[in-house]
PDB file of C-alpha atoms in Angstrom:
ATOM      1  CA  UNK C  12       0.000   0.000   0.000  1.00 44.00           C
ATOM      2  CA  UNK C  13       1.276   3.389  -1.232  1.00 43.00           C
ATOM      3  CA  UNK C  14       0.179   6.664   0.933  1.00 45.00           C
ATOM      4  CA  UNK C  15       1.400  10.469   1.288  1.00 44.00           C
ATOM      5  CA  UNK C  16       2.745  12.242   4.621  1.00 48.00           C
ATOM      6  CA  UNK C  17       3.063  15.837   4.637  1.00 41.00           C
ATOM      7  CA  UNK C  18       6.504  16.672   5.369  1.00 42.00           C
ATOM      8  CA  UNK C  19       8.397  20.000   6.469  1.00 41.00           C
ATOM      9  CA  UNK C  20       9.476  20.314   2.410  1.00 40.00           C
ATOM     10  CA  UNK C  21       7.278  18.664   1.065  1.00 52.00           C
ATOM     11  CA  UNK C  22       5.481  15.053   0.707  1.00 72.00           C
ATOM     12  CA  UNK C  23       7.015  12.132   1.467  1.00 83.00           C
ATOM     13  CA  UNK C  24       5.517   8.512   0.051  1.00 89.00           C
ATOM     14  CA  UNK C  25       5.233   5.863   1.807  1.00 91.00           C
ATOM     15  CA  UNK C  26       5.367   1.899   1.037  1.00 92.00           C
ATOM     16  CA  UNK C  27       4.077  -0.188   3.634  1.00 91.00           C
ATOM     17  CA  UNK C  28       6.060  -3.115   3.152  1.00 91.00           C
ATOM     18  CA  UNK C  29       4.081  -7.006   3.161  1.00 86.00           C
ATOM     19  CA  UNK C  30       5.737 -10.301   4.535  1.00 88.00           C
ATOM     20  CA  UNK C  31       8.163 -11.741   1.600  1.00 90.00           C
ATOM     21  CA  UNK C  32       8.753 -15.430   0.559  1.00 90.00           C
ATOM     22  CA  UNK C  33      11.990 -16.403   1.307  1.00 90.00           C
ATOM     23  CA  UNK C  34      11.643 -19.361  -0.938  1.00 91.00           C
ATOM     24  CA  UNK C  35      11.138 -16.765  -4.169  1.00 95.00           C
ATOM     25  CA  UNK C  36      12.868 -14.087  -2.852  1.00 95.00           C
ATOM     26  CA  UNK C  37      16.454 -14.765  -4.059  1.00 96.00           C
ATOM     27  CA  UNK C  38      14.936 -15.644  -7.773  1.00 97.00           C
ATOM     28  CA  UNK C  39      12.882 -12.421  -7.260  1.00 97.00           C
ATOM     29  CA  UNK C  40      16.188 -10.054  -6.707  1.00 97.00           C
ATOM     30  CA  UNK C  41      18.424 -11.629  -8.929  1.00 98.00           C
ATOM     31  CA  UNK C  42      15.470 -10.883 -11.705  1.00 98.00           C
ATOM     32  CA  UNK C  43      15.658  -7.246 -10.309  1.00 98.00           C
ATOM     33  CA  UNK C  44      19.419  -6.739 -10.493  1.00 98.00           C
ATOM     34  CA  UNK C  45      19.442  -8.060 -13.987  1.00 97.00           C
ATOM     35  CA  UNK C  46      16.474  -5.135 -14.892  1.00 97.00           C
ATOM     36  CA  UNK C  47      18.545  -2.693 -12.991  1.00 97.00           C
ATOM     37  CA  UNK C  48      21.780  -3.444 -14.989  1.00 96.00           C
ATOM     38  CA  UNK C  49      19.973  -3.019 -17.791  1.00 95.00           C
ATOM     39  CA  UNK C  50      18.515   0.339 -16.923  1.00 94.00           C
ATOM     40  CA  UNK C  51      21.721   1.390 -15.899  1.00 95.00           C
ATOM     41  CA  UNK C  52      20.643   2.036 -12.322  1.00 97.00           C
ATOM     42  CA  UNK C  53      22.818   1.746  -9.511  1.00 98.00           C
ATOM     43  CA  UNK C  54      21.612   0.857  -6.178  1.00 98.00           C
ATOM     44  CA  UNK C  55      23.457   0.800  -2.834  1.00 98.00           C
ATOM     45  CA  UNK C  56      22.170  -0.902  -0.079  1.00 98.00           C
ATOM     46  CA  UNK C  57      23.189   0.577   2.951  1.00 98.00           C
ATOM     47  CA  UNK C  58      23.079  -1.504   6.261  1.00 97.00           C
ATOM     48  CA  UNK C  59      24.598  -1.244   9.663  1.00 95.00           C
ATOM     49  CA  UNK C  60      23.023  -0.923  13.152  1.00 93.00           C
ATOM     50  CA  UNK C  61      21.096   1.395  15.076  1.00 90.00           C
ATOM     51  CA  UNK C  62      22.719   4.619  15.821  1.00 90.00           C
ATOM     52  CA  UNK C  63      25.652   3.644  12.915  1.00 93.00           C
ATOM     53  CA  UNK C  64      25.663   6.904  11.179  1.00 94.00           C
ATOM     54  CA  UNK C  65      23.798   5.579   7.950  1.00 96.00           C
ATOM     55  CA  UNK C  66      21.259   8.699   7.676  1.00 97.00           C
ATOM     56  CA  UNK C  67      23.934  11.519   8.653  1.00 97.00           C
ATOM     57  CA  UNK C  68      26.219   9.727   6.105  1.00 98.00           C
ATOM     58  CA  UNK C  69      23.698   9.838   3.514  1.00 98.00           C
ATOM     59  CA  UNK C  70      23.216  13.410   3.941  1.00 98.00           C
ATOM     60  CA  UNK C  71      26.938  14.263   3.310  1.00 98.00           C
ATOM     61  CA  UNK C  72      27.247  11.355   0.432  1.00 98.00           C
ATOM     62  CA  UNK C  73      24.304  12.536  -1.645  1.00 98.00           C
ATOM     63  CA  UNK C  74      25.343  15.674  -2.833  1.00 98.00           C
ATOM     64  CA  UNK C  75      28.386  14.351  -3.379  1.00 98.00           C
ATOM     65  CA  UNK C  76      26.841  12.094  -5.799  1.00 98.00           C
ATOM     66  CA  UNK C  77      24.137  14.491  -6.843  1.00 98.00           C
ATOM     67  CA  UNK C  78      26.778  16.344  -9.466  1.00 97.00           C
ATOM     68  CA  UNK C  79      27.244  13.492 -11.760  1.00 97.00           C
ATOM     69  CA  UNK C  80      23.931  11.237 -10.909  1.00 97.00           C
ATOM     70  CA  UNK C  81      20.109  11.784 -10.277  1.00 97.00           C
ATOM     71  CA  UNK C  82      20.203  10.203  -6.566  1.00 97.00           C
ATOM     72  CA  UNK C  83      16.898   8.945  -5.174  1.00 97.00           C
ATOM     73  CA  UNK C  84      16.793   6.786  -1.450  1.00 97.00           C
ATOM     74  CA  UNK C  85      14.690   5.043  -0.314  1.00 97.00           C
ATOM     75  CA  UNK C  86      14.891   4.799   3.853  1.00 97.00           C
ATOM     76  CA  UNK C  87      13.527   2.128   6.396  1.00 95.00           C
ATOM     77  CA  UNK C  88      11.729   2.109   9.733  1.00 92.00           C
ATOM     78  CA  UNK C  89       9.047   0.706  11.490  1.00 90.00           C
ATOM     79  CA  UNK C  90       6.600   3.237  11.461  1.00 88.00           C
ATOM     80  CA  UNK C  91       7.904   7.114  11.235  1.00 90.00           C
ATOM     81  CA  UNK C  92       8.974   9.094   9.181  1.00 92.00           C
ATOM     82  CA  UNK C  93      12.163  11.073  10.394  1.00 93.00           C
ATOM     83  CA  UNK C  94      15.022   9.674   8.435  1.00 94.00           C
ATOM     84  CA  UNK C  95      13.010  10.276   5.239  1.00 95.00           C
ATOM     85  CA  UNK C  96      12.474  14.191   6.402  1.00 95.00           C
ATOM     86  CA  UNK C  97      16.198  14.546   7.094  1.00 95.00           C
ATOM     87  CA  UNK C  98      17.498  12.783   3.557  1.00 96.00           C
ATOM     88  CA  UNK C  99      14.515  15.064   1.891  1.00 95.00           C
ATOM     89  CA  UNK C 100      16.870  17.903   2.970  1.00 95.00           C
ATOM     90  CA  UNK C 101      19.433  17.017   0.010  1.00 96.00           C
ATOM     91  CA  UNK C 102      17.677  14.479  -2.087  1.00 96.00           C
ATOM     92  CA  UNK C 103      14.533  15.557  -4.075  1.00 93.00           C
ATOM     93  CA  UNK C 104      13.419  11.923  -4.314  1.00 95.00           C
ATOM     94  CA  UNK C 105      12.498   9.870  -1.247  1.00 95.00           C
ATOM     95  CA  UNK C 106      10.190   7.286  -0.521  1.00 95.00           C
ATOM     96  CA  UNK C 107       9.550   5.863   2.893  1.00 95.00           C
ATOM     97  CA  UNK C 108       9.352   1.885   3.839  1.00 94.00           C
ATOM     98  CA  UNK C 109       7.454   1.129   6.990  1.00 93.00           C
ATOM     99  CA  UNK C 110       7.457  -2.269   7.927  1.00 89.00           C
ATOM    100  CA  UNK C 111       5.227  -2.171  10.065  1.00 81.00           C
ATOM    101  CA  UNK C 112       7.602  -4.338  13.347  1.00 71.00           C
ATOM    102  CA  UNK C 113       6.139  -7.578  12.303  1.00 67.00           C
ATOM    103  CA  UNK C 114       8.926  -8.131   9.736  1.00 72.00           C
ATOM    104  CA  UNK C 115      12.293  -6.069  10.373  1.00 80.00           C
ATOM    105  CA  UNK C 116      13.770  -6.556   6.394  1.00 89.00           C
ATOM    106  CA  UNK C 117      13.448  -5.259   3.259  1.00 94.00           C
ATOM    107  CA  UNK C 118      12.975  -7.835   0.624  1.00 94.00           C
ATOM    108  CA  UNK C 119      13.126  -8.022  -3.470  1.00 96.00           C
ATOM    109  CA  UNK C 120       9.171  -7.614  -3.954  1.00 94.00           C
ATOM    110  CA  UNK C 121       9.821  -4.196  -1.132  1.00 94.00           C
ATOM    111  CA  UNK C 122      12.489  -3.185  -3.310  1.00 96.00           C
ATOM    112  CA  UNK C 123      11.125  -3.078  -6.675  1.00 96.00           C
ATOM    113  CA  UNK C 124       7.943  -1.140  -5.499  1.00 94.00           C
ATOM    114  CA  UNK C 125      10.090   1.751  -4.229  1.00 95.00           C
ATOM    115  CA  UNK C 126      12.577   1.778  -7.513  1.00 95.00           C
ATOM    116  CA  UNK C 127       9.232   1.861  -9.460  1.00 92.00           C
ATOM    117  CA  UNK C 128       8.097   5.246  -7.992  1.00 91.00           C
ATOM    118  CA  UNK C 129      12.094   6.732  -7.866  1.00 92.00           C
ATOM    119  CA  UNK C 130      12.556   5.416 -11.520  1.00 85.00           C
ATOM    120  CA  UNK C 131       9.714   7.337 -12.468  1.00 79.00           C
ATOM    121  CA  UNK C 132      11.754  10.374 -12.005  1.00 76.00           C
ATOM    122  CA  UNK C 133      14.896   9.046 -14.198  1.00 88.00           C
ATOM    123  CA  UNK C 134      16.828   8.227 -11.493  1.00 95.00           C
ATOM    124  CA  UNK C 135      19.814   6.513 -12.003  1.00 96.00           C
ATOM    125  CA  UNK C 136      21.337   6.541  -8.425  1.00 98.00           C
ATOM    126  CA  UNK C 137      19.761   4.850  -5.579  1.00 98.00           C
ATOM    127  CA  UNK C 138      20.599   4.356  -2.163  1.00 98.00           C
ATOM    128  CA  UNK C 139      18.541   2.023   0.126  1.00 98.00           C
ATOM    129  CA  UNK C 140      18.587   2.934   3.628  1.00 97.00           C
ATOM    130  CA  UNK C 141      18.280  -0.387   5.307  1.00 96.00           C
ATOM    131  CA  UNK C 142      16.512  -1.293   8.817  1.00 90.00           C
ATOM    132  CA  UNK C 143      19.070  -0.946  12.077  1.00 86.00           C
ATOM    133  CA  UNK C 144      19.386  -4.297  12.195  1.00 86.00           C
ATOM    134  CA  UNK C 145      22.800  -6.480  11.233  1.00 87.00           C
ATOM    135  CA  UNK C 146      21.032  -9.911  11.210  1.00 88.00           C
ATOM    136  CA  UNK C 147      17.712  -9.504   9.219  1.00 85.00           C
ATOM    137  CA  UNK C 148      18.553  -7.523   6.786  1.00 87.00           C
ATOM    138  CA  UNK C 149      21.754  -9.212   5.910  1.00 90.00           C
ATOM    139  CA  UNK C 150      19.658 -12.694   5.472  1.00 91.00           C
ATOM    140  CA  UNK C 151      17.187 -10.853   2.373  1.00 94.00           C
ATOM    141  CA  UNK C 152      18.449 -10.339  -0.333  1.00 96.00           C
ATOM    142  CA  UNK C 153      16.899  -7.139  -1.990  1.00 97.00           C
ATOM    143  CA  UNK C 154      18.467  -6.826  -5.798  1.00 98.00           C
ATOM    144  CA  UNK C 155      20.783  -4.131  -4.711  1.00 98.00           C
ATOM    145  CA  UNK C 156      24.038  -3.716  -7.387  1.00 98.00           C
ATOM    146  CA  UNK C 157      25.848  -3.707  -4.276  1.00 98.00           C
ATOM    147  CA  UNK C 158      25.800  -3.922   0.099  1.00 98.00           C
ATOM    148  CA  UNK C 159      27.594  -1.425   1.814  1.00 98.00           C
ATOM    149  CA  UNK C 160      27.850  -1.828   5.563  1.00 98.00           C
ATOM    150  CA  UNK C 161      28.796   0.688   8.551  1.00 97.00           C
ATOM    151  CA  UNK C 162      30.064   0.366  11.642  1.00 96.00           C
ATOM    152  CA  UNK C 163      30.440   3.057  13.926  1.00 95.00           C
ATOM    153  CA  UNK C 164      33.564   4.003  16.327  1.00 94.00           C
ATOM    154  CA  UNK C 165      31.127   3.516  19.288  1.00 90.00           C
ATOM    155  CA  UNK C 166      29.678   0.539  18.647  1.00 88.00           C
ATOM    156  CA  UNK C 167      33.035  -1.591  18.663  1.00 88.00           C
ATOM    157  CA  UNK C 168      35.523  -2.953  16.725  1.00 94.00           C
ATOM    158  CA  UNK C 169      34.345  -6.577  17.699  1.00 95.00           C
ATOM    159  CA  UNK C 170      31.336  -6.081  15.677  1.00 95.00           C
ATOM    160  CA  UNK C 171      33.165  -8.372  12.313  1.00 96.00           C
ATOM    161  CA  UNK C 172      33.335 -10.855  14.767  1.00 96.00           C
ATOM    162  CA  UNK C 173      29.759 -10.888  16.365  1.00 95.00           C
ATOM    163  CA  UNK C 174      27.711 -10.106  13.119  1.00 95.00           C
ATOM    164  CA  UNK C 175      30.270 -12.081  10.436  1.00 96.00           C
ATOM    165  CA  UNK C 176      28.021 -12.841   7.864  1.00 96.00           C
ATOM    166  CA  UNK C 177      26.656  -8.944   7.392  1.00 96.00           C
ATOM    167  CA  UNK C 178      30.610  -8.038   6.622  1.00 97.00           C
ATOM    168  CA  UNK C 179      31.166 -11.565   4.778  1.00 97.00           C
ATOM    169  CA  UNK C 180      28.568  -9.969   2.225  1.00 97.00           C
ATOM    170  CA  UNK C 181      29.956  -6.095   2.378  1.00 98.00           C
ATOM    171  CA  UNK C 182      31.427  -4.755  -0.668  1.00 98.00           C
ATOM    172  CA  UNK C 183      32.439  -2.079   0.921  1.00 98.00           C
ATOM    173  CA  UNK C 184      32.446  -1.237   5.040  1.00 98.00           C
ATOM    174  CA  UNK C 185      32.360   2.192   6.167  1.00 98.00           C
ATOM    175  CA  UNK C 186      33.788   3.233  10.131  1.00 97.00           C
ATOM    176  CA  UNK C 187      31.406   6.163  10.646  1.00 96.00           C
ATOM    177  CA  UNK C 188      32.094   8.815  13.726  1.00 94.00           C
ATOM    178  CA  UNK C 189      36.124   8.994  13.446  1.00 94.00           C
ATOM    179  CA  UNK C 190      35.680  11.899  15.144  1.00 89.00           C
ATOM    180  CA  UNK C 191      34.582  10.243  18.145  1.00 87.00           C
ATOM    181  CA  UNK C 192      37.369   7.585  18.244  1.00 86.00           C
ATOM    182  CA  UNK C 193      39.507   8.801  21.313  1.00 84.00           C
ATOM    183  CA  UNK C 194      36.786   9.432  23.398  1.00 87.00           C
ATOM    184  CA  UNK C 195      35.187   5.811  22.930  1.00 88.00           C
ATOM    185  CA  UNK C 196      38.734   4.104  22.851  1.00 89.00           C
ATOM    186  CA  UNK C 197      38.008   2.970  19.674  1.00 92.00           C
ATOM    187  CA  UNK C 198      40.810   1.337  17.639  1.00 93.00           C
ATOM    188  CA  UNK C 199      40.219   1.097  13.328  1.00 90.00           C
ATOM    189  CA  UNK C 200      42.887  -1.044  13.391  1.00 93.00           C
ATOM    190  CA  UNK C 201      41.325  -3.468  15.088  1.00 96.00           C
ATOM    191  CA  UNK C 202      38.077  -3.259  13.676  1.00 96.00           C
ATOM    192  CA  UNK C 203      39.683  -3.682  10.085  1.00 96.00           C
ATOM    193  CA  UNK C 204      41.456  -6.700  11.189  1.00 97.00           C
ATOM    194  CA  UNK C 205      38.463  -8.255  12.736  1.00 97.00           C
ATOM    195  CA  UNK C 206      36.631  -7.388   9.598  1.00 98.00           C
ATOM    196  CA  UNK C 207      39.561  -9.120   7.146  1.00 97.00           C
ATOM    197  CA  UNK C 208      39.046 -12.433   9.190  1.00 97.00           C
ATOM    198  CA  UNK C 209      35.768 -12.633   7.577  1.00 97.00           C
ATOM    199  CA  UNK C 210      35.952 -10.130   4.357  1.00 98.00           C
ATOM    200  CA  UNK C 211      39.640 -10.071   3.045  1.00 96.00           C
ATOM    201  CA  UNK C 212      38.989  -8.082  -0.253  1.00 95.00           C
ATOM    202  CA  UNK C 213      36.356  -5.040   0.375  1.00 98.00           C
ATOM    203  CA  UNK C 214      37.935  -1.499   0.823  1.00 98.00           C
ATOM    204  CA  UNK C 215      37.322   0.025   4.080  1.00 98.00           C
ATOM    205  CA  UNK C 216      36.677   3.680   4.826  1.00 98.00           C
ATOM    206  CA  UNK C 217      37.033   5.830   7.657  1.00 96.00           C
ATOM    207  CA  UNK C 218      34.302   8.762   8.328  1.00 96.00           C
ATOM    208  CA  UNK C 219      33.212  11.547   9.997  1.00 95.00           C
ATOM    209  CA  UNK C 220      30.129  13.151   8.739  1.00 94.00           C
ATOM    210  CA  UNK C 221      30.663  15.772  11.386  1.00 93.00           C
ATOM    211  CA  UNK C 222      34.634  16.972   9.754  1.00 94.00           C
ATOM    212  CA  UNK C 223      34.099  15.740   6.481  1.00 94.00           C
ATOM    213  CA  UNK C 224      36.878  13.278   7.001  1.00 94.00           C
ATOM    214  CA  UNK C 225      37.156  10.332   4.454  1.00 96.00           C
ATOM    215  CA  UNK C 226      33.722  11.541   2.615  1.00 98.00           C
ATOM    216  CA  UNK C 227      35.119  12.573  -0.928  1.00 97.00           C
ATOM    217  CA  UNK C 228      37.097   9.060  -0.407  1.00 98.00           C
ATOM    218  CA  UNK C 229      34.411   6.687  -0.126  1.00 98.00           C
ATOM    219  CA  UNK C 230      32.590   9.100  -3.080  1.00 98.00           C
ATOM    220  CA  UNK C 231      35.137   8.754  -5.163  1.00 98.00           C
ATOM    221  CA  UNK C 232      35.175   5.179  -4.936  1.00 98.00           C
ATOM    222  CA  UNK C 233      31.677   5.212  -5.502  1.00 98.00           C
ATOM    223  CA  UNK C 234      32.002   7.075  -8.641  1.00 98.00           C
ATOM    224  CA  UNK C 235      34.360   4.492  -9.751  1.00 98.00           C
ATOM    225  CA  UNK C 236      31.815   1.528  -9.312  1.00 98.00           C
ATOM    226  CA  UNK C 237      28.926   3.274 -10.931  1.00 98.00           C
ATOM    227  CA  UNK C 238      31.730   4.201 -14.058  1.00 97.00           C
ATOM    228  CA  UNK C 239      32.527   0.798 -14.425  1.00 96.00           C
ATOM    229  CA  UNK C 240      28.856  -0.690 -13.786  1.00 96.00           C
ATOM    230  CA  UNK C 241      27.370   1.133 -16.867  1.00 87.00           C
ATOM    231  CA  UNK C 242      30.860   1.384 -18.741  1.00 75.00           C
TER     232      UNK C 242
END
């Protein structure tokens, strides 16, 4: 079901997400990627846990990206809508995913439904702002060119080793909140080795939304991926 919220700037729409099959859903985002690549539409799936810096990173990413790309995201929650009124700040297309606390993922079939509406609008750049969860949402597969996962300086560098399968699938990992590394006693060092024990090939960034710090790095590898995608 598709409805409209009045935001501060605007309107925002929101998808309110049904139960998946996970015995179709893997078939069902493989056949999405495949229409994607062929569209020439990039999509990022961003994951990482509550209170990882995904949203505040988005906002310094996307206009970034915005030069070269029509960006659209499409953000997660249960029920609200407040990371989808921050991101409408620098993004001019947003759609909201509630899903409803019965089922905390966003699937294929999810997917599709809000690349429909940002497609719409020629978009060619979309981020997916997944749930605050590192087990769930690592287990669904939802068509996404590629999963991006942060990991912030206070939430520990042991995370690799508690949530391994989230990193195993990263194709990129991003240490959000540098700037709060001394005073949590966090250690990237650590973190990156704990995440090479389970990823030994994705390039890992260090971030603070707050300086700027490592931003124009992680976009520029971005921009690489996206060159060679539709290359």
């Amino acid at each position: 079901m598709i409805t409209e919220r009045e935001a501060d700037l605007g309107e925002i729409k929101i998808i309110e997400l049904d139960e998946a099959d996970v015995v179709t859903n893997d078939d069902a985002a493989q056949e999405l990627r495949d229409e994607l690549k062929n569209m020439g539409v990039f999509m990022v799936n961003m994951m990482g846990a509550p209170g990882s810096g995904k949203t505040e990173l988005l906002k310094k990413t996307i206009p970034v990206m915005s030069k070269d790309h029509t960006v659209g995201c499409m953000c997660t929650d249960l029920d609200t809508t407040l990371d989808s009124e921050q991101i409408s700040k620098v993004c001019n297309n947003v759609v909201q995913f509630h899903t409803g606390g019965m089922w905390p993922y966003v699937a294929a079939d999810g997917s599709r439904m809000g690349l429909m509406e940002l497609i719409s609008e020629d978009v060619n750049l979309v981020f997916l702002e997944n749930l605050g969860v590192l087990i769930s949402a690592a287990a669904w597969d939802t068509g996404s060119t590629i999963n991006v996962v942060t990991v912030s300086t206070s939430g520990g560098a042991d995370a690799p080793l508690k949530y391994s399968y989230i990193f195993a699938i990263a194709d990129a990992v991003i240490i959000t909140k540098s700037d709060l590394s001394q005073a949590t006693g966090f250690d990237p060092k650590v973190c990156e080795k704990n995440i090479r024990t389970v990823n030994d090939s994705c390039p890992v960034f260090t971030v603070s939304a707050k300086s700027g710090e490592g931003i124009n790095e992680w976009c520029s590898w971005l921009g690489q991926q996206i060159s060679s995608y539709v290359g």
